[in-house]
Coordinates of C-alpha atoms and ligand atoms in Angstrom, one line a residue:
M10 CA -0.1 0.0 -0.1
H11 CA 1.4 3.4 -1.0
F12 CA 0.2 6.6 0.6
S13 CA 1.0 9.8 -1.1
I14 CA 0.2 12.9 1.2
L15 CA 0.0 16.4 -0.4
T16 CA 0.1 19.3 2.2
I17 CA 1.6 22.6 2.9
F18 CA 2.5 21.2 6.6
P19 CA 4.8 18.2 5.8
Q20 CA 6.2 18.4 9.3
F21 CA 2.6 17.5 10.5
F22 CA 3.2 13.8 9.5
S23 CA 6.3 12.7 11.8
A24 CA 3.3 11.2 13.8
L25 CA 3.4 8.5 11.2
D26 CA 6.7 7.5 12.1
C27 CA 5.6 6.2 15.5
S28 CA 3.7 2.9 16.8
L29 CA 2.4 0.2 14.5
V30 CA 2.3 2.8 11.5
G31 CA 5.8 3.5 12.0
K32 CA 6.7 -0.2 12.2
A33 CA 4.6 -1.1 9.3
Q34 CA 6.8 1.4 7.2
E35 CA 10.1 -0.2 8.4
R36 CA 8.8 -3.7 7.7
G37 CA 7.7 -2.4 3.9
I38 CA 4.0 -3.2 4.5
I39 CA 3.2 0.4 3.8
R40 CA 4.9 3.1 1.8
V41 CA 4.3 6.9 3.1
D42 CA 5.4 9.7 0.9
V43 CA 4.9 13.1 2.2
H44 CA 5.1 16.0 -0.3
N45 CA 5.1 19.8 0.0
L46 CA 2.3 21.1 -2.2
R47 CA 4.2 24.3 -2.8
D48 CA 6.9 22.4 -4.7
W49 CA 4.2 22.5 -7.7
T50 CA 3.8 26.4 -7.5
S51 CA 5.5 28.4 -10.4
D52 CA 5.4 32.1 -8.9
V53 CA 8.0 33.4 -6.5
H54 CA 5.6 33.5 -3.5
H55 CA 4.7 30.0 -3.9
S56 CA 1.2 30.7 -3.4
V57 CA -1.3 28.0 -3.2
D58 CA -4.6 30.1 -2.6
D59 CA -6.5 32.9 -4.3
V60 CA -9.8 34.9 -3.7
P61 CA -13.0 33.2 -4.2
Y62 CA -15.3 33.9 -7.3
G63 CA -18.3 35.2 -6.2
G64 CA -16.8 37.0 -3.1
G65 CA -17.1 36.1 0.6
A66 CA -14.6 35.2 3.3
G67 CA -11.4 33.3 3.1
M68 CA -9.3 31.9 0.4
V69 CA -9.7 29.1 -2.0
M70 CA -6.8 26.8 -3.1
R71 CA -5.7 27.0 -6.8
P72 CA -6.8 24.1 -8.8
Q73 CA -3.5 24.3 -11.1
V74 CA -1.2 23.6 -8.4
W75 CA -3.4 20.7 -7.0
A76 CA -3.6 19.4 -10.5
A77 CA -0.1 19.4 -11.2
A78 CA 0.8 17.7 -7.7
V79 CA -1.7 15.0 -8.3
D80 CA -0.7 14.2 -11.7
S81 CA 3.0 14.0 -10.5
V82 CA 2.5 11.7 -7.8
R83 CA 0.2 9.6 -9.3
G84 CA 1.5 5.8 -10.2
A85 CA 0.3 3.5 -12.7
G86 CA -2.8 1.4 -12.2
K87 CA -5.9 2.1 -10.0
A88 CA -5.7 4.8 -7.2
V89 CA -7.9 6.4 -4.8
L90 CA -7.9 10.4 -4.5
A91 CA -8.9 10.9 -0.8
V92 CA -9.8 14.5 0.0
P93 CA -10.5 15.3 3.6
S94 CA -13.4 17.7 4.0
P95 CA -15.9 18.8 6.5
A96 CA -18.4 18.3 3.7
G97 CA -17.3 14.9 2.7
K98 CA -19.1 11.7 3.5
P99 CA -18.6 10.7 7.1
L100 CA -15.9 8.1 7.2
R101 CA -17.0 4.5 8.3
Q102 CA -15.0 1.1 8.8
N103 CA -16.5 0.0 5.7
D104 CA -14.7 2.7 3.6
L105 CA -11.5 1.8 5.4
L106 CA -12.0 -1.9 4.5
R107 CA -12.6 -0.9 0.9
L108 CA -9.8 1.5 0.7
S109 CA -7.3 -1.2 2.2
R110 CA -7.7 -3.0 -1.3
A111 CA -6.4 -0.2 -3.1
R112 CA -2.9 -0.1 -4.6
Q113 CA -2.2 3.7 -4.1
I114 CA -4.0 6.3 -2.0
I115 CA -3.3 10.2 -2.8
I116 CA -4.5 12.1 0.1
A117 CA -5.0 15.9 -0.7
C118 CA -4.8 18.0 2.6
G119 CA -6.8 21.2 1.8
R120 CA -6.5 24.3 4.1
Y121 CA -8.3 27.8 4.2
E122 CA -11.9 27.3 2.8
G123 CA -10.9 24.4 0.8
I124 CA -9.7 23.3 -2.9
D125 CA -11.4 24.7 -6.2
S126 CA -14.3 22.4 -6.9
R127 CA -13.0 21.5 -10.1
V128 CA -10.1 19.4 -8.9
T129 CA -12.4 16.6 -7.8
Q130 CA -14.7 17.1 -10.6
Y131 CA -11.8 16.7 -13.0
Y132 CA -10.4 13.7 -11.4
A133 CA -13.9 12.0 -10.8
Q134 CA -13.8 11.8 -14.8
Q135 CA -10.6 10.0 -14.9
R136 CA -10.4 6.3 -15.3
D137 CA -8.8 4.1 -12.6
L138 CA -9.1 6.8 -10.2
E139 CA -11.7 7.0 -7.2
V140 CA -12.4 10.2 -5.8
F141 CA -13.3 10.0 -2.1
E142 CA -14.3 13.1 -0.1
Y143 CA -14.5 12.2 3.4
S144 CA -15.2 13.7 6.9
L145 CA -14.1 12.7 10.2
G146 CA -17.3 14.1 11.7
D147 CA -19.6 17.0 12.0
Y148 CA -17.0 19.8 13.2
V149 CA -14.6 21.9 11.5
L150 CA -10.9 21.5 11.7
N151 CA -8.1 23.9 10.2
G152 CA -7.3 21.5 7.5
G153 CA -7.0 18.0 6.2
E154 CA -4.1 16.9 8.1
V155 CA -5.6 15.4 11.1
A156 CA -8.1 13.5 8.8
A157 CA -5.1 12.2 6.5
V158 CA -3.5 10.8 9.5
A159 CA -6.6 9.0 10.8
L160 CA -7.3 7.5 7.3
V161 CA -3.6 6.2 7.1
E162 CA -3.7 4.6 10.4
G163 CA -7.3 3.3 10.0
V164 CA -6.4 1.7 6.4
S165 CA -3.0 0.3 7.6
R166 CA -4.2 -1.6 10.5
L167 CA -6.5 -3.6 8.3
L168 CA -3.8 -4.7 5.9
P169 CA -2.5 -8.5 6.4
K170 CA 0.2 -9.0 8.8
M171 CA -0.5 -5.6 10.6
V172 CA -2.1 -6.7 13.6
G173 CA -0.9 -9.3 15.8
N174 CA -4.2 -10.9 16.6
P175 CA -6.8 -10.5 13.8
D176 CA -9.7 -11.5 16.0
S177 CA -9.2 -8.3 17.7
L178 CA -10.4 -6.6 14.5
T179 CA -13.5 -8.6 14.2
E180 CA -14.7 -8.0 18.1
E181 CA -13.9 -4.2 18.0
S182 CA -16.5 -1.5 17.7
H183 CA -17.8 -1.0 14.2
G184 CA -16.5 -4.4 13.5
A185 CA -18.8 -7.0 11.3
E186 CA -21.6 -7.0 14.0
G187 CA -22.4 -3.3 13.2
I188 CA -22.7 -2.3 17.2
L189 CA -20.2 -0.8 19.6
E190 CA -18.0 -2.7 21.7
Y191 CA -18.9 -4.1 25.1
P192 CA -17.2 -2.4 28.2
I193 CA -13.7 -3.9 29.0
Y194 CA -12.0 -4.4 32.3
T195 CA -8.5 -5.6 33.8
R196 CA -7.2 -6.2 37.1
P197 CA -7.7 -5.2 39.9
A198 CA -11.1 -6.7 40.5
V199 CA -12.0 -3.6 42.6
F200 CA -10.7 -0.1 41.6
R201 CA -11.5 3.0 43.6
G202 CA -14.5 1.2 45.1
I203 CA -15.8 -0.2 41.7
R204 CA -16.1 -3.7 41.3
V205 CA -16.0 -5.4 37.9
P206 CA -19.2 -7.1 36.8
E207 CA -19.3 -10.4 38.6
V208 CA -20.2 -12.6 35.5
L209 CA -16.7 -11.8 34.3
T210 CA -14.9 -13.5 37.0
S211 CA -17.4 -16.6 37.1
G212 CA -15.5 -18.5 34.5
N213 CA -18.8 -19.3 32.8
H214 CA -17.8 -18.6 29.0
G215 CA -21.4 -18.8 27.8
A216 CA -22.7 -16.5 30.3
V217 CA -19.6 -13.9 29.6
E218 CA -20.6 -14.0 26.1
R219 CA -24.1 -13.3 26.6
W220 CA -23.4 -10.5 29.0
R221 CA -21.2 -8.8 26.4
R222 CA -23.6 -9.1 23.6
D223 CA -26.3 -7.6 26.1
E224 CA -24.0 -4.6 27.3
A225 CA -22.7 -4.0 23.5
L226 CA -26.3 -3.7 22.3
R227 CA -27.5 -1.5 25.5
K228 CA -24.5 0.8 24.8
T229 CA -25.3 1.0 21.3
C230 CA -29.0 2.0 22.1
R231 CA -27.7 4.6 24.5
R232 CA -25.1 6.2 22.4
R233 CA -25.8 5.4 18.7
P234 CA -29.4 4.7 18.1
D235 CA -28.6 5.2 14.2
L236 CA -26.4 2.0 14.4
I237 CA -29.3 0.2 15.9
Q238 CA -31.6 1.2 13.0
N239 CA -29.2 -0.5 10.5
L240 CA -29.2 -3.9 12.1
S241 CA -30.6 -6.8 10.2
C242 CA -33.6 -8.3 12.2
A243 CA -32.7 -11.8 10.7
R244 CA -29.5 -11.8 12.7
L245 CA -31.0 -11.1 16.0
G246 CA -32.1 -13.9 18.6
A247 CA -34.8 -13.7 21.3
R248 CA -32.5 -12.5 23.8
D249 CA -31.3 -9.6 21.6
L250 CA -34.9 -8.8 21.0
E251 CA -35.5 -8.8 24.8
V252 CA -32.6 -6.2 25.4
L253 CA -33.6 -3.9 22.5
A254 CA -37.1 -3.9 23.6
E255 CA -35.9 -2.2 27.1
Y256 CA -35.1 0.7 24.8
G257 CA -38.3 0.7 22.8
W258 CA -36.8 -1.0 19.8
F259 CA -38.8 -3.6 18.2
A260 CA -38.8 -5.5 14.7
G261 CA -40.7 -3.5 12.4
P262 CA -43.2 -4.5 9.7
G263 CA -41.7 -7.1 7.3
E264 CA -38.9 -7.9 10.4
A265 CA -36.5 -6.2 7.9
R266 CA -35.4 -3.4 10.4
L267 CA -35.8 -2.2 13.9
C268 CA -38.2 0.6 14.7
K269 CA -37.8 3.0 17.7
T270 CA -41.2 3.0 19.5
E271 CA -42.6 4.8 22.7
F272 CA -43.5 2.1 25.2
G273 CA -45.9 3.2 27.6
K274 CA -48.5 1.9 30.3
A275 CA -52.1 3.3 30.8
D276 CA -54.7 2.5 33.4
F277 CA -57.5 0.5 31.6
A278 CA -60.7 2.0 32.8
G279 CA -62.9 1.0 29.7
P280 CA -62.7 1.1 26.0
G281 CA -62.7 4.8 26.1
E282 CA -59.8 5.3 28.1
A283 CA -56.9 3.7 26.3
R284 CA -56.0 5.4 22.8
P285 CA -55.3 2.5 20.4
G286 CA -54.7 4.5 17.3
S287 CA -55.8 2.5 14.3
L288 CA -55.6 -1.1 15.7
P289 CA -58.4 -2.8 13.8
A290 CA -59.1 -5.6 16.4
F291 CA -59.0 -2.9 19.1
S292 CA -62.6 -2.4 20.0
Q293 CA -63.4 -6.0 20.1
M294 CA -60.5 -6.5 22.3
C295 CA -61.5 -3.5 24.6
A296 CA -64.8 -5.0 25.1
S297 CA -63.5 -8.3 26.1
A298 CA -60.7 -6.7 28.1
A299 CA -63.1 -4.6 30.0
D300 CA -65.5 -7.6 30.7
L301 CA -62.7 -9.5 32.0
G302 CA -61.7 -6.4 34.1
A303 CA -58.4 -5.6 32.6
Q304 CA -56.5 -3.2 34.7
Y305 CA -53.7 -2.0 32.5
V306 CA -52.8 -1.8 28.9
Y307 CA -49.2 -1.7 27.7
T308 CA -48.8 0.2 24.4
A309 CA -46.2 0.6 21.7
V310 CA -46.5 3.8 19.6
Y311 CA -44.7 4.4 16.5
E312 CA -44.8 7.6 14.6
G313 CA -48.1 8.7 16.5
K314 CA -49.9 5.4 15.7
T315 CA -50.5 2.7 18.2
V316 CA -49.1 -0.5 16.7
A317 CA -49.6 -2.9 19.7
C318 CA -51.6 -3.1 23.1
A319 CA -51.1 -5.8 25.9
F320 CA -53.9 -5.7 28.0
V321 CA -53.3 -7.2 31.7
S322 CA -56.5 -8.9 33.4
A323 CA -56.7 -10.5 36.8
A324 CA -57.1 -14.2 36.2
G325 CA -57.9 -15.3 39.7
E326 CA -55.7 -17.8 41.4
C327 CA -53.4 -20.4 39.8
V328 CA -51.0 -23.1 41.0
S329 CA -47.6 -21.8 41.2
P330 CA -46.0 -22.6 38.2
K331 CA -42.7 -22.6 40.1
N332 CA -43.2 -25.7 42.3
G333 CA -46.8 -27.0 41.0
E334 CA -47.6 -27.5 44.8
D335 CA -50.7 -26.7 46.7
G336 CA -49.6 -22.9 46.9
H337 CA -52.4 -21.1 45.0
S338 CA -51.2 -17.4 44.0
P339 CA -52.6 -14.8 42.0
A340 CA -52.3 -14.9 38.2
C341 CA -52.9 -12.4 35.4
V342 CA -53.4 -12.9 31.7
L343 CA -51.5 -10.9 29.3
Q344 CA -53.4 -10.4 26.1
P345 CA -51.6 -8.7 23.3
V346 CA -53.2 -7.4 20.2
F347 CA -51.2 -6.3 17.0
D348 CA -51.5 -4.0 14.0
P349 CA -51.6 -6.5 11.3
A350 CA -48.5 -5.0 9.6
W351 CA -46.6 -5.5 12.9
D352 CA -47.9 -8.9 13.8
T353 CA -44.6 -11.1 13.4
D354 CA -42.9 -13.3 15.6
R355 CA -40.1 -11.0 16.1
F356 CA -42.3 -8.0 17.1
R357 CA -44.4 -10.2 19.2
V358 CA -41.4 -11.5 21.1
G359 CA -39.8 -8.0 21.7
F360 CA -43.0 -6.5 22.7
T361 CA -44.1 -9.3 24.9
A362 CA -40.7 -9.3 26.5
R363 CA -41.0 -5.5 27.1
S364 CA -44.6 -6.0 28.7
V365 CA -43.4 -8.9 30.9
H366 CA -40.6 -6.8 32.0
A367 CA -42.8 -3.8 33.0
L368 CA -45.2 -6.3 34.7
R369 CA -42.3 -8.0 36.5
S370 CA -41.1 -4.5 38.0
E371 CA -44.6 -3.9 39.2
A372 CA -45.3 -7.6 40.3
E373 CA -45.1 -6.4 43.9
N374 CA -47.5 -3.8 43.8
L375 CA -50.0 -6.0 41.9
A376 CA -49.3 -9.1 43.8
Y377 CA -49.3 -11.4 40.8
S378 CA -47.1 -14.2 41.0
C379 CA -47.6 -15.7 37.5
L380 CA -48.5 -14.6 34.0
Y381 CA -50.5 -16.7 31.3
L382 CA -50.3 -15.9 27.7
R383 CA -51.8 -17.8 24.6
V384 CA -49.8 -18.9 21.4
E385 CA -51.0 -20.4 18.5
K386 CA -50.5 -24.2 18.7
G387 CA -48.7 -24.5 15.2
N388 CA -46.4 -21.6 15.8
R389 CA -43.4 -23.4 17.0
D390 CA -40.9 -20.5 16.3
L391 CA -42.9 -18.2 18.7
Q392 CA -43.2 -20.7 21.2
R393 CA -39.4 -21.4 21.1
Y394 CA -38.7 -17.7 21.3
Y395 CA -41.2 -17.5 24.4
R396 CA -39.5 -20.3 26.0
S397 CA -36.1 -18.7 25.5
L398 CA -37.5 -15.6 27.6
G399 CA -38.5 -17.9 30.4
F400 CA -42.1 -18.9 29.6
R401 CA -43.1 -22.6 29.7
Q402 CA -46.1 -24.6 28.4
V403 CA -49.1 -25.5 30.6
R404 CA -51.8 -27.9 29.8
G405 CA -55.1 -26.3 28.8
I406 CA -56.2 -23.0 27.4
F407 CA -55.7 -20.9 30.5
P408 CA -55.6 -24.1 32.8
A409 CA -58.5 -24.8 35.3
A410 CA -56.3 -23.6 37.9
V411 CA -56.9 -20.3 36.5
S412 CA -60.4 -19.6 38.2
G413 CA -63.2 -17.3 36.9
N414 CA -61.8 -17.9 33.4
E415 CA -63.2 -20.4 31.1
G416 CA -60.4 -19.7 28.5
N417 CA -62.0 -19.2 25.1
H418 CA -63.7 -16.1 25.6
I419 CA -60.6 -14.3 26.5
A420 CA -59.5 -13.4 22.9
G421 CA -62.5 -15.0 21.2
G422 CA -62.7 -18.0 18.7
R423 CA -59.1 -19.2 18.6
G424 CA -59.2 -21.4 22.0
K425 CA -58.9 -24.8 20.2
T426 CA -55.7 -23.8 18.1
D427 CA -53.9 -22.2 21.1
I428 CA -51.8 -23.4 23.9
T429 CA -51.0 -21.7 27.1
M430 CA -47.7 -20.4 28.5
V431 CA -47.0 -19.3 32.0
F432 CA -44.3 -17.1 33.2
P433 CA -43.2 -16.6 37.1
L434 CA -43.4 -13.0 37.9
S435 CA -42.1 -13.0 41.7
V436 CA -39.3 -15.1 42.7
E437 CA -40.0 -16.3 46.2
Ligands
LIG513 N1 -11.2 19.4 7.3 C1 -11.6 20.3 8.1 N2 -12.5 19.8 9.0 C2 -12.7 18.4 8.5 C3 -13.4 17.5 9.1 N3 -14.4 17.5 10.0 N4 -13.2 16.0 8.6 C4 -12.2 16.0 7.6 N5 -11.6 17.0 7.0 C5 -11.5 18.2 7.4

């Protein structure tokens, strides 16, 4: 890989003689040539800038000087002309990966107000040259030099033989998973009163892996919701959906992408009280929920429209699902209704997990110790998902143990094709 850097501050790039990039130069993995742009000026003052056409503040870099410099450093074959600019495309790990396959990268470091626009326009028309205008972020630096160093370092570390342990490349933030890296710790186990998360010292590799993934997802939800939006639902498991649901992210229509919804709870005093938006089955559901004495409704609202409701009704006494012993304890029924466009297994899992989580945190107030839910008999995938959330199947449709509730009339009609699953709400 050959980097050719064009700048009016060549001394800036001594930074590239340090660390791994410096070593890569010594080992011949990369070659970095730094050129002074003023070498291509022809006037006595070696001027590289001029006043802007159309007026305005600041100076613009002259196109003839740039073109002469680029033509002169460009070698044979395919190359990239990388131009740092606050108006460029935000630089991403994917761009670095693509650039790491180039033979030569020429980096044009502009100063002042920037380079005359005809320079990139002209080179974009040339064969075997990709023009890549990139930005380090939404802020303005004095020139492109810092961004040039970033590009050289970011590309170099992806080259074969550069990083000792290639696994560290796949596990890092902005790696293949598309989420931020999990929090990391080293010794001591307690630092200034803060202990490392216990699971990391447990020796349970499966639990460590799961914890890391949970924390990586949570961190990404908090800091970079834009990355969550780009995740592909097909690659998310039930536990992932459960974690994402904590932050209001659910699989959207078609299960292609995640959508940020507002999850909320309302007292359910009757059909008029809850605001269901456009849910078609809602009025029927409200009626039966009111009959059953639904206490609460959880809702997910997306772009002002309610896309799901979950009614919580008291279901009388049940045999404790934990030990199956005599102990009868109060149970409730969760009855979700979905907008047809959102009614997919992945959305059901996320929304149910979130509702259960909410119920669980109120379990003490409500004094419910278990929760019933119906699932279609033939939908094995959904049953598997629910099992991984901690539900398990019980016999019958809302079993006889749930008193005052004959099953079928809860959701109406689908009794024979449904099974009942139960989830313990409080841990005694
Ligand atoms: N030059 C000035 N500001 C810049 C930025 N944010 N990114 C890349 N190059 C720049």
